[in-house]
Amino acid sequence: MRNIQVVALGILLLWGCDKEQLAGAPEGNSTGSNSASSGSINGNESTAGIDAGTGISVWHWGSESNAYGINNVVADPAKTNSMVEQYKKYNVRRLYGGYAKMPGYLKSTIASWNKRMKKEGITSIYLIGDAQWIYPENRAAMLKEITDYYISFNKSVDDSSKMQGLHVDIEPHQLDEWSTATAQRKRELLMLLKDTYRDIKNHLLSNDIKENQLTADIPVWFDSITAIGWTSEADRNAWFTDAGRYVNGFTLMDYEVKSVDTIV
């Protein structure tokens, strides 16, 4: 059975350890756009999600300016300890880390962080993505990035220090062409997205990565025939069935949708 996770409605955990507070999320995509590669996003915000039966999941991005961006936390023992306390306070059990290229140039630091997460009972997952990856001409660069910073990292450290999954944040609706695209073109872009999942999964399997290590995120409205331009319900359902062959789990991004019933 595929794992379905819903990003929590309008809740952000603000990871300033002197400011233990909850705040309403702004409207729109609170995780920003296409920033996993740069490691610069979201200031002091991490998006919290509900993972059924296992506590809270958190998207924790990096930041060039905020002290509690994950890139600044993992390299500072004091901040690491403070962050772990925050994770434990909110019952975090799955961490999607926007480590960008850190597994390449700070391997021992990320290895130590992963080991700490595993000790605390938190699954450490590599969060990466770029909407441009759906275009076939960008796939080779995408697979190289996954190889360099996920596959090669995991093969170079012991089991206790590995990242325990790859989560791809690939959002075609953030592309420049989306806002003016026809319904038919939006459907084509989702077909490209599905092909991207396929290429990533096949790449992982060809490198002896476990079957269950690929997850992804999609907005809750991808099933809308009018929003996407599916030709029929069967056409739409076939996309989800096919995507499910490549992706082991989805995070459903609610954006400004505030009704659980609507999402369900």
Short mmCIF file of C-alpha atoms in Angstrom, two decimals:
data_model
loop_
_atom_site.label_atom_id
_atom_site.label_comp_id
_atom_site.label_asym_id
_atom_site.label_seq_id
_atom_site.Cartn_x
_atom_site.Cartn_y
_atom_site.Cartn_z
CA MET A 1 0.00 0.00 0.00
CA ARG A 2 1.28 3.45 -0.89
CA ASN A 3 1.93 5.86 1.94
CA ILE A 4 -0.14 9.04 1.81
CA GLN A 5 0.87 12.00 3.94
CA VAL A 6 -0.92 15.33 4.20
CA VAL A 7 0.97 18.53 4.93
CA ALA A 8 -0.70 19.97 8.00
CA LEU A 9 -3.35 22.60 7.40
CA GLY A 10 -1.95 26.05 7.94
CA ILE A 11 0.64 25.13 10.56
CA LEU A 12 4.30 26.00 10.51
CA LEU A 13 6.75 25.12 13.23
CA LEU A 14 9.05 28.08 13.73
CA TRP A 15 12.35 26.56 14.72
CA GLY A 16 13.74 29.46 16.75
CA CYS A 17 14.58 27.68 19.96
CA ASP A 18 13.97 30.79 22.02
CA LYS A 19 10.55 31.19 20.41
CA GLU A 20 8.57 28.03 20.92
CA GLN A 21 5.44 28.93 19.05
CA LEU A 22 3.00 27.90 16.38
CA ALA A 23 1.85 30.25 13.65
CA GLY A 24 -0.65 30.20 10.83
CA ALA A 25 0.91 29.59 7.43
CA PRO A 26 0.63 32.24 4.75
CA GLU A 27 -1.54 31.42 1.79
CA GLY A 28 0.10 29.65 -1.10
CA ASN A 29 2.94 27.16 -1.11
CA SER A 30 4.71 27.63 2.19
CA THR A 31 7.73 25.66 1.03
CA GLY A 32 8.67 28.09 -1.70
CA SER A 33 9.80 27.05 -5.17
CA ASN A 34 12.60 24.97 -6.60
CA SER A 35 15.03 25.73 -3.83
CA ALA A 36 16.30 22.36 -2.67
CA SER A 37 19.28 22.67 -4.96
CA SER A 38 20.36 26.04 -3.61
CA GLY A 39 19.64 25.28 0.04
CA SER A 40 18.22 28.78 0.46
CA ILE A 41 14.55 28.95 1.31
CA ASN A 42 11.93 29.80 3.88
CA GLY A 43 13.90 31.75 6.48
CA ASN A 44 12.80 30.39 9.83
CA GLU A 45 9.99 28.18 8.62
CA SER A 46 9.62 24.43 8.43
CA THR A 47 6.43 22.93 7.09
CA ALA A 48 4.89 20.37 9.41
CA GLY A 49 2.91 17.43 8.13
CA ILE A 50 0.80 14.69 9.61
CA ASP A 51 2.02 11.18 8.87
CA ALA A 52 -0.76 8.84 9.90
CA GLY A 53 0.08 6.86 13.01
CA THR A 54 3.71 7.92 13.27
CA GLY A 55 3.69 11.48 14.56
CA ILE A 56 4.75 14.63 12.76
CA SER A 57 6.79 14.98 9.59
CA VAL A 58 8.78 18.14 8.92
CA TRP A 59 10.19 19.73 5.80
CA HIS A 60 13.29 21.53 7.03
CA TRP A 61 14.97 23.62 4.35
CA GLY A 62 18.30 25.35 4.39
CA SER A 63 18.78 29.10 4.57
CA GLU A 64 21.67 31.43 3.89
CA SER A 65 20.35 34.04 6.32
CA ASN A 66 18.48 32.23 9.08
CA ALA A 67 20.41 30.63 11.91
CA TYR A 68 18.02 27.68 12.03
CA GLY A 69 18.13 26.75 8.39
CA ILE A 70 19.09 23.09 8.38
CA ASN A 71 22.48 23.84 6.83
CA ASN A 72 23.31 25.99 9.87
CA VAL A 73 21.86 23.53 12.36
CA VAL A 74 23.69 20.38 11.29
CA ALA A 75 27.10 22.07 11.49
CA ASP A 76 26.60 23.44 15.02
CA PRO A 77 26.41 20.95 17.93
CA ALA A 78 24.52 23.42 20.15
CA LYS A 79 21.93 24.13 17.45
CA THR A 80 21.68 20.41 16.74
CA ASN A 81 20.84 19.72 20.39
CA SER A 82 18.29 22.54 20.46
CA MET A 83 16.69 21.35 17.24
CA VAL A 84 16.46 17.78 18.45
CA GLU A 85 14.61 19.05 21.51
CA GLN A 86 12.18 20.89 19.23
CA TYR A 87 11.68 17.80 17.09
CA LYS A 88 11.00 15.71 20.18
CA LYS A 89 8.64 18.32 21.61
CA TYR A 90 6.44 18.13 18.52
CA ASN A 91 6.80 14.36 18.11
CA VAL A 92 8.67 14.60 14.81
CA ARG A 93 9.22 11.13 13.38
CA ARG A 94 10.15 11.91 9.77
CA LEU A 95 12.49 14.69 8.66
CA TYR A 96 12.68 15.84 5.06
CA GLY A 97 16.02 17.67 5.01
CA GLY A 98 16.85 20.22 2.32
CA TYR A 99 20.57 19.48 2.56
CA ALA A 100 21.25 20.58 -1.04
CA LYS A 101 24.85 19.63 -1.88
CA MET A 102 26.02 19.23 1.72
CA PRO A 103 26.28 15.41 1.45
CA GLY A 104 29.04 16.07 -1.08
CA TYR A 105 31.20 18.60 0.73
CA LEU A 106 30.23 17.99 4.38
CA LYS A 107 29.82 14.24 4.29
CA SER A 108 30.99 13.54 7.84
CA THR A 109 28.71 16.26 9.22
CA ILE A 110 25.63 14.89 7.45
CA ALA A 111 26.61 11.36 8.44
CA SER A 112 26.79 12.39 12.10
CA TRP A 113 23.46 14.20 11.82
CA ASN A 114 21.78 11.15 10.29
CA LYS A 115 23.21 8.95 13.02
CA ARG A 116 21.79 11.31 15.64
CA MET A 117 18.39 11.31 13.95
CA LYS A 118 18.33 7.53 13.88
CA LYS A 119 19.23 7.40 17.56
CA GLU A 120 16.30 9.75 18.29
CA GLY A 121 13.90 7.62 16.26
CA ILE A 122 13.60 10.16 13.44
CA THR A 123 13.79 9.04 9.81
CA SER A 124 16.17 11.31 7.89
CA ILE A 125 15.13 11.75 4.25
CA TYR A 126 16.93 13.70 1.53
CA LEU A 127 14.67 16.46 0.17
CA ILE A 128 15.59 17.69 -3.28
CA GLY A 129 13.87 18.90 -6.41
CA ASP A 130 13.53 21.29 -9.31
CA ALA A 131 10.47 21.76 -11.52
CA GLN A 132 12.77 22.01 -14.53
CA TRP A 133 13.64 18.33 -14.10
CA ILE A 134 10.46 17.27 -15.86
CA TYR A 135 11.89 18.37 -19.20
CA PRO A 136 13.71 15.44 -20.85
CA GLU A 137 16.78 17.55 -21.65
CA ASN A 138 17.32 18.08 -17.90
CA ARG A 139 17.03 14.46 -16.77
CA ALA A 140 20.73 13.60 -17.11
CA ALA A 141 21.70 16.50 -14.84
CA MET A 142 18.97 15.46 -12.39
CA LEU A 143 20.21 11.88 -12.20
CA LYS A 144 23.78 13.07 -11.75
CA GLU A 145 22.72 15.23 -8.81
CA ILE A 146 20.88 12.31 -7.24
CA THR A 147 23.92 10.12 -7.80
CA ASP A 148 26.40 12.61 -6.40
CA TYR A 149 24.50 13.65 -3.28
CA TYR A 150 22.27 10.71 -2.39
CA ILE A 151 23.45 7.44 -3.91
CA SER A 152 27.19 8.07 -3.55
CA PHE A 153 26.75 9.45 -0.04
CA ASN A 154 24.78 6.43 1.14
CA LYS A 155 27.27 4.03 -0.38
CA SER A 156 30.15 5.75 1.40
CA VAL A 157 28.84 5.66 4.99
CA ASP A 158 27.78 2.92 7.37
CA ASP A 159 24.15 1.91 7.80
CA SER A 160 23.62 4.05 10.89
CA SER A 161 24.63 7.18 8.95
CA LYS A 162 22.66 6.73 5.75
CA MET A 163 19.80 8.90 4.60
CA GLN A 164 16.73 6.69 4.72
CA GLY A 165 14.92 7.85 1.65
CA LEU A 166 14.78 10.30 -1.24
CA HIS A 167 11.90 12.75 -1.47
CA VAL A 168 11.55 14.73 -4.70
CA ASP A 169 9.86 18.12 -4.64
CA ILE A 170 9.12 18.51 -8.37
CA GLU A 171 6.23 20.89 -8.96
CA PRO A 172 5.37 21.54 -12.64
CA HIS A 173 2.78 24.13 -11.59
CA GLN A 174 5.72 26.34 -10.59
CA LEU A 175 7.04 26.47 -14.13
CA ASP A 176 6.73 29.76 -16.00
CA GLU A 177 4.65 28.12 -18.71
CA TRP A 178 2.01 26.76 -16.31
CA SER A 179 0.04 29.96 -15.86
CA THR A 180 -0.64 30.29 -19.58
CA ALA A 181 -0.70 26.60 -20.48
CA THR A 182 -3.80 25.02 -21.97
CA ALA A 183 -5.53 22.19 -20.12
CA GLN A 184 -4.04 19.78 -22.64
CA ARG A 185 -0.53 21.13 -22.01
CA LYS A 186 -0.98 20.81 -18.24
CA ARG A 187 -1.87 17.17 -18.75
CA GLU A 188 1.27 16.78 -20.88
CA LEU A 189 3.36 18.33 -18.12
CA LEU A 190 1.98 15.83 -15.62
CA MET A 191 2.86 13.04 -18.02
CA LEU A 192 6.41 14.40 -18.05
CA LEU A 193 6.32 14.44 -14.25
CA LYS A 194 5.32 10.78 -14.19
CA ASP A 195 8.15 9.96 -16.59
CA THR A 196 10.51 11.80 -14.26
CA TYR A 197 9.41 9.61 -11.35
CA ARG A 198 10.00 6.58 -13.57
CA ASP A 199 13.51 7.66 -14.49
CA ILE A 200 14.43 8.35 -10.86
CA LYS A 201 13.05 5.02 -9.66
CA ASN A 202 14.84 3.09 -12.40
CA HIS A 203 18.06 4.95 -11.59
CA LEU A 204 17.77 4.08 -7.91
CA LEU A 205 17.05 0.43 -8.63
CA SER A 206 19.96 0.21 -11.07
CA ASN A 207 22.18 1.44 -8.24
CA ASP A 208 20.86 -1.16 -5.78
CA ILE A 209 18.77 1.31 -3.80
CA LYS A 210 15.89 -0.30 -1.93
CA GLU A 211 12.50 -0.39 -3.61
CA ASN A 212 10.74 1.74 -0.99
CA GLN A 213 13.05 4.75 -0.84
CA LEU A 214 11.39 7.17 -3.29
CA THR A 215 8.59 9.54 -2.24
CA ALA A 216 7.24 12.72 -3.79
CA ASP A 217 4.80 15.55 -3.22
CA ILE A 218 1.76 16.63 -5.21
CA PRO A 219 -0.95 19.23 -4.58
CA VAL A 220 -4.39 18.00 -3.64
CA TRP A 221 -5.92 19.29 -6.89
CA PHE A 222 -3.95 17.11 -9.32
CA ASP A 223 -7.01 14.86 -9.47
CA SER A 224 -9.20 17.68 -10.83
CA ILE A 225 -10.26 17.03 -14.42
CA THR A 226 -10.85 20.74 -15.04
CA ALA A 227 -7.60 21.93 -13.43
CA ILE A 228 -5.38 19.47 -15.29
CA GLY A 229 -7.27 18.59 -18.43
CA TRP A 230 -7.62 14.88 -17.90
CA THR A 231 -9.64 13.46 -20.78
CA SER A 232 -11.72 11.31 -18.45
CA GLU A 233 -11.78 9.87 -14.95
CA ALA A 234 -10.15 6.74 -16.33
CA ASP A 235 -7.37 8.84 -17.85
CA ARG A 236 -6.78 10.57 -14.52
CA ASN A 237 -6.89 7.33 -12.54
CA ALA A 238 -4.40 5.72 -14.91
CA TRP A 239 -1.91 8.52 -14.16
CA PHE A 240 -2.14 7.90 -10.42
CA THR A 241 -1.89 4.15 -10.89
CA ASP A 242 1.20 4.51 -13.05
CA ALA A 243 2.81 7.08 -10.74
CA GLY A 244 2.21 4.69 -7.86
CA ARG A 245 4.40 2.11 -9.57
CA TYR A 246 7.39 4.42 -9.20
CA VAL A 247 6.70 6.42 -6.03
CA ASN A 248 6.32 4.63 -2.73
CA GLY A 249 4.49 7.48 -1.02
CA PHE A 250 3.07 10.95 -1.64
CA THR A 251 2.92 14.07 0.45
CA LEU A 252 -0.31 15.93 -0.37
CA MET A 253 0.33 19.67 -0.27
CA ASP A 254 -2.77 21.51 0.85
CA TYR A 255 -1.65 25.06 -0.04
CA GLU A 256 -4.47 27.37 1.11
CA VAL A 257 -7.08 24.58 1.35
CA LYS A 258 -8.30 24.67 4.94
CA SER A 259 -10.89 21.89 4.91
CA VAL A 260 -9.79 18.36 5.79
CA ASP A 261 -12.97 17.05 4.16
CA THR A 262 -12.05 18.77 0.90
CA ILE A 263 -8.60 17.22 0.92
CA VAL A 264 -9.89 13.74 1.78
#
